[in-house]
Tab-separated table of C-alpha atoms in Angstrom:
chain	number	residue	atom	x	y	z
A	1	MET	CA	0.003	-0.081	-0.156
A	2	ALA	CA	2.889	2.404	1.169
A	3	LEU	CA	4.633	1.655	-2.501
A	4	ASP	CA	1.345	2.309	-4.162
A	5	LYS	CA	1.119	5.743	-2.398
A	6	ILE	CA	4.761	6.591	-3.305
A	7	ARG	CA	4.253	5.804	-7.191
A	8	ASN	CA	1.384	7.909	-7.235
A	9	HIS	CA	2.934	10.983	-5.391
A	10	MET	CA	5.697	10.647	-8.106
A	11	LYS	CA	3.072	10.418	-10.891
A	12	ASN	CA	1.537	13.563	-9.682
A	13	ILE	CA	4.774	15.197	-9.273
A	14	CYS	CA	5.794	14.687	-12.641
A	15	HIS	CA	2.348	15.760	-13.964
A	16	ILE	CA	2.740	18.828	-11.809
A	17	MET	CA	6.633	19.567	-13.555
A	18	ASN	CA	4.970	19.003	-16.882
A	19	LEU	CA	2.526	21.573	-16.260
A	20	VAL	CA	5.172	23.970	-15.184
A	21	ASP	CA	7.434	23.413	-17.818
A	22	THR	CA	4.542	23.767	-20.802
A	23	LYS	CA	2.449	26.453	-19.381
A	24	GLU	CA	5.188	28.327	-17.346
A	25	ASP	CA	2.859	31.303	-15.927
A	26	PHE	CA	2.319	30.444	-12.220
A	27	TYR	CA	-1.458	31.537	-12.406
A	28	ASP	CA	-2.273	29.479	-15.508
A	29	VAL	CA	-1.090	26.232	-13.674
A	30	LYS	CA	-1.804	27.020	-9.830
A	31	ASN	CA	-5.416	25.674	-9.971
A	32	GLN	CA	-4.231	22.665	-11.679
A	33	ILE	CA	-1.599	21.863	-9.307
A	34	MET	CA	-3.515	22.275	-5.974
A	35	ASP	CA	-6.269	20.126	-7.336
A	36	LEU	CA	-3.934	17.540	-8.201
A	37	VAL	CA	-2.842	17.739	-4.357
A	38	CYS	CA	-6.236	17.609	-3.361
A	39	GLU	CA	-6.459	14.128	-5.184
A	40	VAL	CA	-3.690	12.982	-3.179
A	41	ILE	CA	-4.231	14.612	0.009
A	42	PRO	CA	-7.771	14.255	1.835
A	43	CYS	CA	-8.113	17.844	2.585
A	44	GLU	CA	-11.460	19.649	3.989
A	45	LYS	CA	-9.712	23.003	3.140
A	46	VAL	CA	-6.774	24.272	1.079
A	47	ALA	CA	-5.768	27.538	0.295
A	48	LEU	CA	-2.722	28.728	-1.352
A	49	ASN	CA	-1.552	32.201	-0.588
A	50	ILE	CA	1.048	34.788	-1.799
A	51	LEU	CA	2.643	37.520	0.320
A	52	SER	CA	2.330	41.067	-1.170
A	53	ASN	CA	5.445	42.821	-1.556
A	54	GLN	CA	4.096	45.953	-1.813
A	55	ASP	CA	1.766	45.825	1.276
A	56	GLU	CA	2.684	43.593	4.256
A	57	LYS	CA	-0.905	44.199	5.694
A	58	GLU	CA	-2.285	42.204	2.750
A	59	VAL	CA	-2.124	38.656	1.305
A	60	TYR	CA	-3.606	37.322	-1.826
A	61	LEU	CA	-5.582	34.331	-1.582
A	62	VAL	CA	-5.024	32.611	-5.275
A	63	TYR	CA	-7.014	29.108	-4.866
A	64	SER	CA	-9.119	27.714	-2.191
A	65	ASN	CA	-10.918	24.591	-2.548
A	66	ASN	CA	-13.369	26.237	-0.016
A	67	THR	CA	-13.303	30.138	-0.675
A	68	ASP	CA	-16.865	31.503	0.594
A	69	GLU	CA	-16.151	29.953	3.990
A	70	LEU	CA	-12.937	31.312	4.130
A	71	LEU	CA	-13.688	34.954	3.265
A	72	GLU	CA	-16.591	35.125	5.645
A	73	GLY	CA	-15.787	38.328	7.813
A	74	HIS	CA	-13.335	39.466	5.374
A	75	GLN	CA	-13.976	42.430	2.726
A	76	LYS	CA	-14.281	40.574	-0.659
A	77	ASN	CA	-11.847	42.681	-2.443
A	78	SER	CA	-10.320	41.184	-5.464
A	79	VAL	CA	-8.148	41.719	-8.344
A	80	THR	CA	-7.928	40.357	-11.933
A	81	VAL	CA	-4.642	38.446	-12.834
A	82	ASN	CA	-4.467	36.671	-16.024
A	83	SER	CA	-8.532	36.567	-16.114
A	84	GLN	CA	-8.562	34.821	-12.767
A	85	LYS	CA	-9.994	36.456	-9.575
A	86	ILE	CA	-7.587	36.857	-7.081
A	87	PHE	CA	-8.735	37.855	-3.254
A	88	ARG	CA	-6.943	40.742	-1.353
A	89	LEU	CA	-7.082	40.004	2.347
A	90	PRO	CA	-5.968	41.829	5.122
A	91	ALA	CA	-3.081	40.091	7.146
A	92	GLU	CA	-4.600	40.410	10.577
A	93	GLY	CA	-7.415	37.542	9.599
A	94	TYR	CA	-4.715	35.044	9.697
A	95	SER	CA	-3.763	33.121	12.866
A	96	ASP	CA	-0.891	33.091	14.852
A	97	PHE	CA	-0.323	29.421	13.828
A	98	ILE	CA	-0.156	30.734	9.949
A	99	TRP	CA	2.060	33.902	10.742
A	100	ASN	CA	4.616	31.837	13.305
A	101	ALA	CA	5.114	29.262	10.225
A	102	VAL	CA	5.719	32.235	7.594
A	103	LYS	CA	7.996	34.034	9.932
A	104	SER	CA	10.298	30.757	10.871
A	105	GLY	CA	9.997	29.447	7.278
A	106	GLN	CA	9.036	25.932	8.752
A	107	ILE	CA	6.294	23.665	8.050
A	108	ALA	CA	3.535	24.020	11.130
A	109	TYR	CA	1.585	20.876	12.137
A	110	GLU	CA	-0.668	20.176	14.765
A	111	ASP	CA	-3.962	19.387	15.805
A	112	ASP	CA	-7.078	21.940	15.071
A	113	PHE	CA	-9.090	22.340	18.260
A	114	THR	CA	-11.940	23.657	16.424
A	115	HIS	CA	-12.599	20.855	14.487
A	116	LYS	CA	-12.241	17.440	16.319
A	117	ASN	CA	-10.269	14.803	14.883
A	118	ARG	CA	-8.752	17.090	12.318
A	119	LYS	CA	-5.077	18.083	12.126
A	120	LYS	CA	-4.124	21.525	10.308
A	121	ALA	CA	-0.394	22.678	8.439
A	122	VAL	CA	1.226	25.504	7.104
A	123	PHE	CA	3.600	24.791	4.171
A	124	PRO	CA	5.677	27.860	3.749
A	125	ILE	CA	6.859	28.628	-0.020
A	126	LYS	CA	10.388	29.697	-0.374
A	127	ASN	CA	12.486	31.401	-2.729
A	128	GLU	CA	16.102	31.991	-1.987
A	129	ASP	CA	15.545	31.573	1.786
A	130	LYS	CA	12.563	34.220	1.550
A	131	THR	CA	9.133	32.931	2.255
A	132	VAL	CA	6.910	34.399	-0.549
A	133	GLY	CA	3.743	32.428	0.072
A	134	PHE	CA	1.980	29.501	2.027
A	135	VAL	CA	-0.233	26.829	1.613
A	136	TYR	CA	-2.646	26.231	4.793
A	137	PHE	CA	-4.078	22.785	4.842
A	138	LEU	CA	-6.890	21.622	7.142
A	139	PHE	CA	-6.794	17.898	6.698
A	140	ALA	CA	-9.846	15.234	6.526
A	141	GLU	CA	-11.192	13.909	9.542
A	142	GLY	CA	-8.968	11.436	11.362
A	143	TYR	CA	-6.076	11.605	8.422
A	144	THR	CA	-2.670	11.764	9.767
A	145	LEU	CA	0.121	13.587	7.504
A	146	GLY	CA	2.928	10.827	6.872
A	147	GLU	CA	6.356	11.166	6.055
A	148	ASP	CA	5.630	10.287	2.310
A	149	ASP	CA	2.740	12.705	2.108
A	150	ARG	CA	4.931	15.584	3.905
A	151	SER	CA	8.124	14.805	1.196
A	152	PHE	CA	5.216	15.066	-1.559
A	153	LEU	CA	4.245	18.307	-0.416
A	154	MET	CA	7.614	19.781	0.322
A	155	GLN	CA	8.329	19.006	-3.615
A	156	VAL	CA	5.018	20.609	-4.543
A	157	MET	CA	6.015	23.794	-2.572
A	158	LEU	CA	9.494	23.816	-4.323
A	159	LEU	CA	7.459	23.527	-7.586
A	160	LEU	CA	5.175	26.622	-6.885
A	161	ALA	CA	8.109	28.308	-5.639
A	162	GLY	CA	10.027	27.874	-8.951
A	163	SER	CA	7.182	28.900	-10.848
A	164	LEU	CA	6.205	31.784	-9.285
A	165	ALA	CA	9.687	33.122	-9.515
A	166	LEU	CA	9.665	32.535	-13.144
A	167	THR	CA	6.555	34.084	-13.794
A	168	ASN	CA	7.495	37.352	-11.577
A	169	LEU	CA	10.856	37.260	-13.594
A	170	LYS	CA	9.010	37.434	-16.856
A	171	LYS	CA	7.055	40.294	-15.700
A	172	ARG	CA	9.802	42.240	-14.628
A	173	ILE	CA	11.131	41.601	-17.919
A	174	MET	CA	8.365	42.659	-19.753
A	175	GLU	CA	8.226	45.813	-17.432
A	176	LEU	CA	11.517	46.235	-18.305
A	177	LYS	CA	10.850	45.979	-22.185
A	178	MET	CA	7.658	48.185	-22.044
A	179	ARG	CA	10.019	50.948	-20.065
A	180	GLU	CA	12.497	50.668	-22.688
A	181	ARG	CA	9.769	51.343	-25.606
A	182	GLU	CA	8.073	54.206	-23.530
A	183	MET	CA	11.859	55.678	-23.202
A	184	ALA	CA	12.768	55.290	-26.901
A	185	MET	CA	9.502	56.837	-27.978
A	186	ALA	CA	10.131	59.783	-25.452
A	187	PHE	CA	13.761	59.882	-26.941
A	188	ASP	CA	12.529	60.126	-30.415
A	189	MET	CA	10.050	62.684	-29.770
A	190	GLN	CA	12.478	64.796	-27.865
A	191	GLN	CA	14.824	64.354	-31.329
A	192	ASN	CA	11.654	65.365	-33.181
A	193	ILE	CA	11.074	68.565	-31.344
A	194	MET	CA	14.165	70.058	-32.072
A	195	SER	CA	14.958	71.822	-35.331
A	196	ASP	CA	17.096	70.523	-38.352
A	197	ASN	CA	20.544	69.466	-37.342
A	198	HIS	CA	22.541	71.344	-40.199
A	199	ILE	CA	21.237	74.924	-41.604
A	200	HIS	CA	23.229	76.813	-44.225
A	201	PHE	CA	23.042	80.451	-44.764
A	202	PHE	CA	23.762	82.701	-47.517
A	203	HIS	CA	26.387	84.976	-45.973
A	204	GLY	CA	28.835	82.119	-45.609
A	205	GLY	CA	27.766	80.415	-42.467
A	206	LYS	CA	26.342	76.970	-41.245
A	207	ILE	CA	24.841	75.934	-38.022
A	208	SER	CA	25.265	72.170	-36.991
A	209	TYR	CA	24.545	70.346	-33.715
A	210	LEU	CA	24.743	66.852	-32.785
A	211	TYR	CA	22.864	64.775	-29.931
A	212	LYS	CA	23.370	61.467	-28.899
A	213	TYR	CA	21.580	59.632	-26.011
A	214	GLY	CA	20.818	55.964	-25.071
A	215	GLU	CA	19.463	53.248	-26.859
A	216	ALA	CA	17.259	54.913	-29.237
A	217	MET	CA	20.304	55.866	-31.229
A	218	ASP	CA	21.866	52.575	-31.264
A	219	TYR	CA	24.893	54.063	-29.384
A	220	LEU	CA	24.869	51.465	-26.643
A	221	PRO	CA	26.848	50.400	-24.818
A	222	TYR	CA	28.440	54.058	-25.022
A	223	LEU	CA	25.859	56.244	-23.551
A	224	SER	CA	23.635	56.477	-20.638
A	225	LYS	CA	20.236	54.404	-20.986
A	226	ARG	CA	18.376	57.211	-19.097
A	227	LEU	CA	16.370	59.620	-21.031
A	228	GLY	CA	18.054	63.061	-21.190
A	229	GLY	CA	17.336	66.791	-20.660
A	230	ASP	CA	19.601	68.231	-23.468
A	231	TYR	CA	17.672	70.655	-26.010
A	232	CYS	CA	18.759	72.617	-28.945
A	233	GLU	CA	16.730	74.721	-31.210
A	234	ILE	CA	17.944	76.791	-34.344
A	235	VAL	CA	15.821	79.727	-35.273
A	236	PRO	CA	16.887	81.232	-38.727
A	237	PHE	CA	16.191	85.006	-39.120
A	238	GLY	CA	16.281	85.054	-43.240
A	239	GLN	CA	19.555	84.070	-44.826
A	240	ALA	CA	21.757	86.640	-42.635
A	241	GLY	CA	21.357	85.538	-38.932
A	242	ALA	CA	20.192	83.046	-36.674
A	243	LEU	CA	19.093	82.299	-32.944
A	244	VAL	CA	20.485	79.409	-31.368
A	245	PHE	CA	18.992	78.235	-27.783
A	246	ILE	CA	20.704	75.421	-26.202
A	247	ALA	CA	19.764	73.911	-22.695
A	248	ASP	CA	20.376	71.231	-20.254
A	249	VAL	CA	17.870	70.455	-17.563
A	250	MET	CA	19.440	69.304	-14.534
A	251	GLY	CA	17.913	65.599	-14.192
A	252	HIS	CA	16.857	62.523	-16.059
A	253	GLY	CA	13.930	60.689	-17.073
A	254	MET	CA	10.296	61.774	-18.016
A	255	ALA	CA	10.537	64.994	-15.725
A	256	SER	CA	13.470	66.390	-17.758
A	257	ASN	CA	11.766	65.335	-21.156
A	258	TYR	CA	8.773	67.052	-19.976
A	259	PHE	CA	10.550	70.539	-19.561
A	260	VAL	CA	12.268	69.966	-22.873
A	261	SER	CA	8.708	70.093	-24.360
A	262	MET	CA	7.542	72.953	-22.386
A	263	MET	CA	10.856	74.939	-23.429
A	264	LYS	CA	10.012	74.466	-27.077
A	265	GLY	CA	6.532	75.711	-26.611
A	266	ILE	CA	7.643	78.736	-24.622
A	267	LEU	CA	10.735	79.676	-26.977
A	268	LYS	CA	8.225	79.301	-30.004
A	269	THR	CA	5.867	81.700	-28.181
A	270	CYS	CA	8.647	84.118	-27.170
A	271	ILE	CA	9.683	84.760	-30.867
A	272	HIS	CA	6.135	84.500	-32.244
A	273	VAL	CA	5.625	87.580	-30.199
A	274	GLY	CA	8.803	89.327	-31.329
A	275	THR	CA	11.149	88.372	-28.056
A	276	THR	CA	14.341	87.661	-29.600
A	277	GLU	CA	17.181	89.498	-27.983
A	278	PRO	CA	18.957	86.534	-26.020
A	279	ASP	CA	18.601	88.502	-22.470
A	280	ASP	CA	14.906	89.051	-22.733
A	281	LEU	CA	14.444	85.801	-24.144
A	282	LEU	CA	16.335	83.927	-20.854
A	283	ASN	CA	14.371	86.513	-18.946
A	284	HIS	CA	10.920	85.421	-20.174
A	285	MET	CA	11.707	81.701	-19.739
A	286	ASN	CA	13.217	82.045	-16.536
A	287	SER	CA	9.585	83.924	-15.468
A	288	LEU	CA	7.599	81.328	-17.163
A	289	LEU	CA	9.513	78.287	-15.989
A	290	MET	CA	10.257	79.395	-12.357
A	291	LYS	CA	6.917	77.808	-10.727
A	292	GLU	CA	6.790	74.402	-12.283
A	293	LEU	CA	10.854	73.878	-11.961
A	294	ASP	CA	10.412	74.868	-8.323
A	295	LYS	CA	7.801	72.520	-7.684
A	296	ALA	CA	9.859	69.676	-9.578
A	297	ASN	CA	12.861	70.795	-7.614
A	298	LEU	CA	14.933	71.031	-11.112
A	299	PHE	CA	16.914	73.779	-12.943
A	300	VAL	CA	18.026	74.627	-16.072
A	301	THR	CA	21.293	75.732	-17.673
A	302	ALA	CA	20.956	77.316	-20.878
A	303	GLN	CA	22.274	79.861	-23.555
A	304	ALA	CA	20.882	82.111	-26.161
A	305	VAL	CA	23.115	83.030	-28.860
A	306	TYR	CA	22.279	85.583	-31.861
A	307	ILE	CA	24.571	84.903	-34.854
A	308	ASP	CA	24.806	87.838	-37.688
A	309	PHE	CA	26.743	86.049	-40.338
A	310	GLU	CA	26.918	89.274	-42.659
A	311	LYS	CA	27.872	91.618	-40.179
A	312	GLN	CA	30.070	89.277	-38.135
A	313	PHE	CA	28.709	89.375	-34.744
A	314	VAL	CA	27.288	87.476	-32.103
A	315	LYS	CA	25.313	88.572	-29.306
A	316	ILE	CA	25.339	86.029	-26.146
A	317	SER	CA	23.434	85.729	-23.060
A	318	ASN	CA	24.266	82.739	-20.281
A	319	ALA	CA	22.047	81.025	-17.808
A	320	GLY	CA	24.715	79.020	-15.488
A	321	HIS	CA	25.623	77.080	-18.821
A	322	THR	CA	29.082	75.828	-20.189
A	323	GLU	CA	31.590	78.508	-21.549
A	324	PRO	CA	31.313	79.001	-25.429
A	325	ILE	CA	34.716	78.720	-27.446
A	326	LEU	CA	35.725	80.728	-30.356
A	327	PHE	CA	38.487	79.529	-32.356
A	328	SER	CA	40.243	79.926	-35.729
A	329	HIS	CA	42.883	78.249	-37.776
A	330	LYS	CA	43.348	81.610	-40.341
A	331	GLU	CA	46.837	81.493	-41.806
A	332	ASP	CA	47.676	77.890	-39.906
A	333	ILE	CA	47.647	79.265	-36.559
A	334	PHE	CA	45.160	78.445	-34.001
A	335	TRP	CA	43.998	80.606	-31.133
A	336	TYR	CA	40.637	80.350	-29.417
A	337	SER	CA	38.946	82.329	-26.568
A	338	TYR	CA	36.466	81.381	-24.092
A	339	ILE	CA	33.218	83.657	-23.641
A	340	SER	CA	33.212	83.035	-20.111
A	341	GLU	CA	31.749	86.749	-18.793
A	342	GLU	CA	28.285	87.409	-17.747
A	343	LYS	CA	27.801	83.697	-16.384
A	344	GLY	CA	24.439	84.048	-14.851
A	345	LEU	CA	22.377	81.782	-12.583
A	346	PRO	CA	20.531	78.664	-14.226
A	347	LEU	CA	16.522	79.176	-14.882
A	348	GLY	CA	14.410	78.084	-12.165
A	349	ILE	CA	17.013	79.597	-9.372
A	350	ASP	CA	15.754	83.487	-8.983
A	351	GLU	CA	12.816	84.663	-10.290
A	352	SER	CA	14.145	88.246	-9.984
A	353	ILE	CA	17.309	87.616	-11.768
A	354	LYS	CA	17.836	89.771	-14.974
A	355	TYR	CA	20.315	88.220	-17.419
A	356	ALA	CA	23.012	90.199	-19.070
A	357	CYS	CA	24.224	90.202	-22.933
A	358	ARG	CA	27.123	90.562	-24.578
A	359	LYS	CA	27.884	91.438	-28.004
A	360	ILE	CA	31.118	90.103	-29.646
A	361	ASP	CA	32.927	90.648	-32.892
A	362	VAL	CA	33.623	87.387	-34.655
A	363	ASN	CA	35.474	88.529	-37.566
A	364	GLU	CA	38.771	86.814	-36.583
A	365	TYR	CA	37.288	83.663	-35.628
A	366	ASP	CA	36.028	80.531	-37.857
A	367	THR	CA	33.950	78.487	-35.238
A	368	LEU	CA	31.748	79.247	-32.260
A	369	LEU	CA	31.294	75.868	-30.586
A	370	LEU	CA	28.125	75.451	-27.652
A	371	TYR	CA	28.156	72.351	-25.710
A	372	THR	CA	26.341	70.602	-22.519
A	373	ASP	CA	28.107	69.331	-19.771
A	374	GLY	CA	27.950	65.358	-21.006
A	375	ILE	CA	31.230	66.030	-23.144
A	376	VAL	CA	33.421	67.625	-20.420
A	377	GLU	CA	32.355	65.383	-17.491
A	378	ALA	CA	32.791	62.269	-19.658
A	379	THR	CA	35.746	60.360	-17.696
A	380	ASP	CA	38.729	58.022	-18.871
A	381	ILE	CA	39.477	54.653	-16.898
A	382	GLU	CA	41.653	56.684	-14.149
A	383	GLY	CA	38.529	59.132	-13.357
A	384	LYS	CA	40.163	62.167	-15.662
A	385	GLU	CA	37.643	64.396	-17.317
A	386	TYR	CA	37.863	64.940	-20.966
A	387	GLY	CA	37.118	68.930	-20.118
A	388	THR	CA	37.494	71.633	-22.065
A	389	GLU	CA	40.900	70.824	-22.613
A	390	GLY	CA	40.196	67.773	-24.329
A	391	ILE	CA	37.863	69.835	-26.681
A	392	LEU	CA	40.500	72.223	-27.525
A	393	ASN	CA	43.044	69.536	-28.286
A	394	PHE	CA	40.725	68.142	-30.702
A	395	CYS	CA	39.720	71.359	-32.350
A	396	LYS	CA	43.458	72.554	-32.473
A	397	GLU	CA	43.840	69.353	-34.834
A	398	ASN	CA	40.728	69.089	-36.631
A	399	GLY	CA	39.475	72.711	-36.506
A	400	ARG	CA	39.441	72.901	-40.632
A	401	MET	CA	36.678	70.746	-40.905
A	402	ASP	CA	33.370	71.518	-42.026
A	403	SER	CA	31.086	71.878	-39.072
A	404	GLU	CA	29.222	68.782	-39.525
A	405	VAL	CA	32.432	66.728	-39.802
A	406	LEU	CA	34.049	68.725	-36.741
A	407	ILE	CA	31.033	67.541	-34.472
A	408	ASP	CA	30.810	63.982	-35.253
A	409	GLY	CA	34.690	63.993	-35.027
A	410	LEU	CA	34.587	65.443	-31.484
A	411	TYR	CA	31.895	62.877	-30.438
A	412	HIS	CA	33.829	59.942	-31.458
A	413	ASP	CA	36.666	61.144	-29.719
A	414	VAL	CA	34.946	61.409	-26.144
A	415	ILE	CA	34.022	57.934	-27.184
A	416	GLN	CA	37.681	57.009	-27.666
A	417	PHE	CA	38.428	58.908	-24.466
A	418	SER	CA	36.226	56.674	-22.376
A	419	LYS	CA	36.459	53.443	-24.211
A	420	ASP	CA	38.167	51.469	-21.467
A	421	THR	CA	35.881	52.692	-18.538
A	422	ASP	CA	32.702	50.524	-18.070
A	423	GLY	CA	31.615	51.663	-21.390
A	424	THR	CA	28.659	54.149	-20.304
A	425	ILE	CA	28.900	58.023	-20.388
A	426	GLN	CA	26.797	59.193	-17.644
A	427	ASP	CA	25.057	62.204	-19.447
A	428	ASP	CA	23.738	63.008	-22.827
A	429	ILE	CA	25.887	64.919	-25.157
A	430	MET	CA	24.893	67.685	-27.223
A	431	ILE	CA	27.620	69.944	-29.385
A	432	VAL	CA	26.589	72.980	-31.649
A	433	ALA	CA	29.009	74.442	-33.975
A	434	VAL	CA	28.599	77.623	-35.839
A	435	GLN	CA	30.937	78.004	-38.743
A	436	LEU	CA	31.004	81.870	-39.224
A	437	ASP	CA	32.781	81.825	-42.334
A	438	MET	CA	32.492	79.325	-44.746
A	439	GLU	CA	35.227	80.721	-47.006
A	440	ASN	CA	38.072	79.877	-44.395
């Protein structure tokens, strides 16, 4: 008789293993597994419970052969998982007998004094030494749990734990994939709201910008996987001049992307009503963004630059952004200059601030370079930053390039600089090159 019982146990274990292997999802197989258990072990009540990771005061009842009686006195609050109803029950509704077994992670087995001639048991479901659920048994009248039955039920708990762990893993993978897809869509939207990358002007000028960020551009593992807050807009004024607006929201993710979209709208509105002077533009943007940035505990570094290609001057206003660089290769001599004066506070810090504007004659220069901090803060394996020194070294050797080729080469020089690190640049990269005179 004992041998037949063991064979029956083994047959059912094989059946359960096959269910777990073929259907995979815990919620698709749990009922069949527990029905098989009830065929082998005579029970008056069986309840399969999963502990909530989010709320310790709540337990999920996912299977019971006597649901109505078990739910008496409890709020019948339920959720649906894989088209199946799962009951959410308050933790205080479970006895100390159950919680002692759950906390210890050990099987509990004793007489049930409310039901004569019946014994009860709790079998914890454990995954990597953590109790993730339990099965409560009230055995049939006069039934005593033998060692063979105990061994059978322990194997069932292992299979339940494995199935649940696999299901949770697949769920996390699916959530990550959905998040990646959402981030990629947000990234593409961020790219789409920016202006054209390369704009030519009749008076011998050209403006090019490059923005690299994350998996939507297939540059992994070189760039950070987070959604960034760099933004650039080029607004031509006829064929003689243009306004360049470059900004960096201090932060990552959907919040920074939200402010990129907001800046786009504000910039468009300001220009539509005639606010085109760089300092006026930053003053208006600071006033309009202040409340939202303060609520989000964020700030934005920004620069507004007006370039007149015909008269060879620029007007620039700086809100805490990186220092622009002017350089030239005329007569085979390289020289450069930082535009470092009048560096105001970032947007969103002080509503009362008034930004200054500086006018600069650029007749002696070939190129104006604007950039966000992702490029200067890129590090090599020893932790040394690329810095403005890296930018100048590259431009000294390659500054005669067309602006479009220059920024692409500068970007790849940064990647080469960081190649022996963990493979991730911690911020997005934005580079804007204003080619001031196409003839030089």
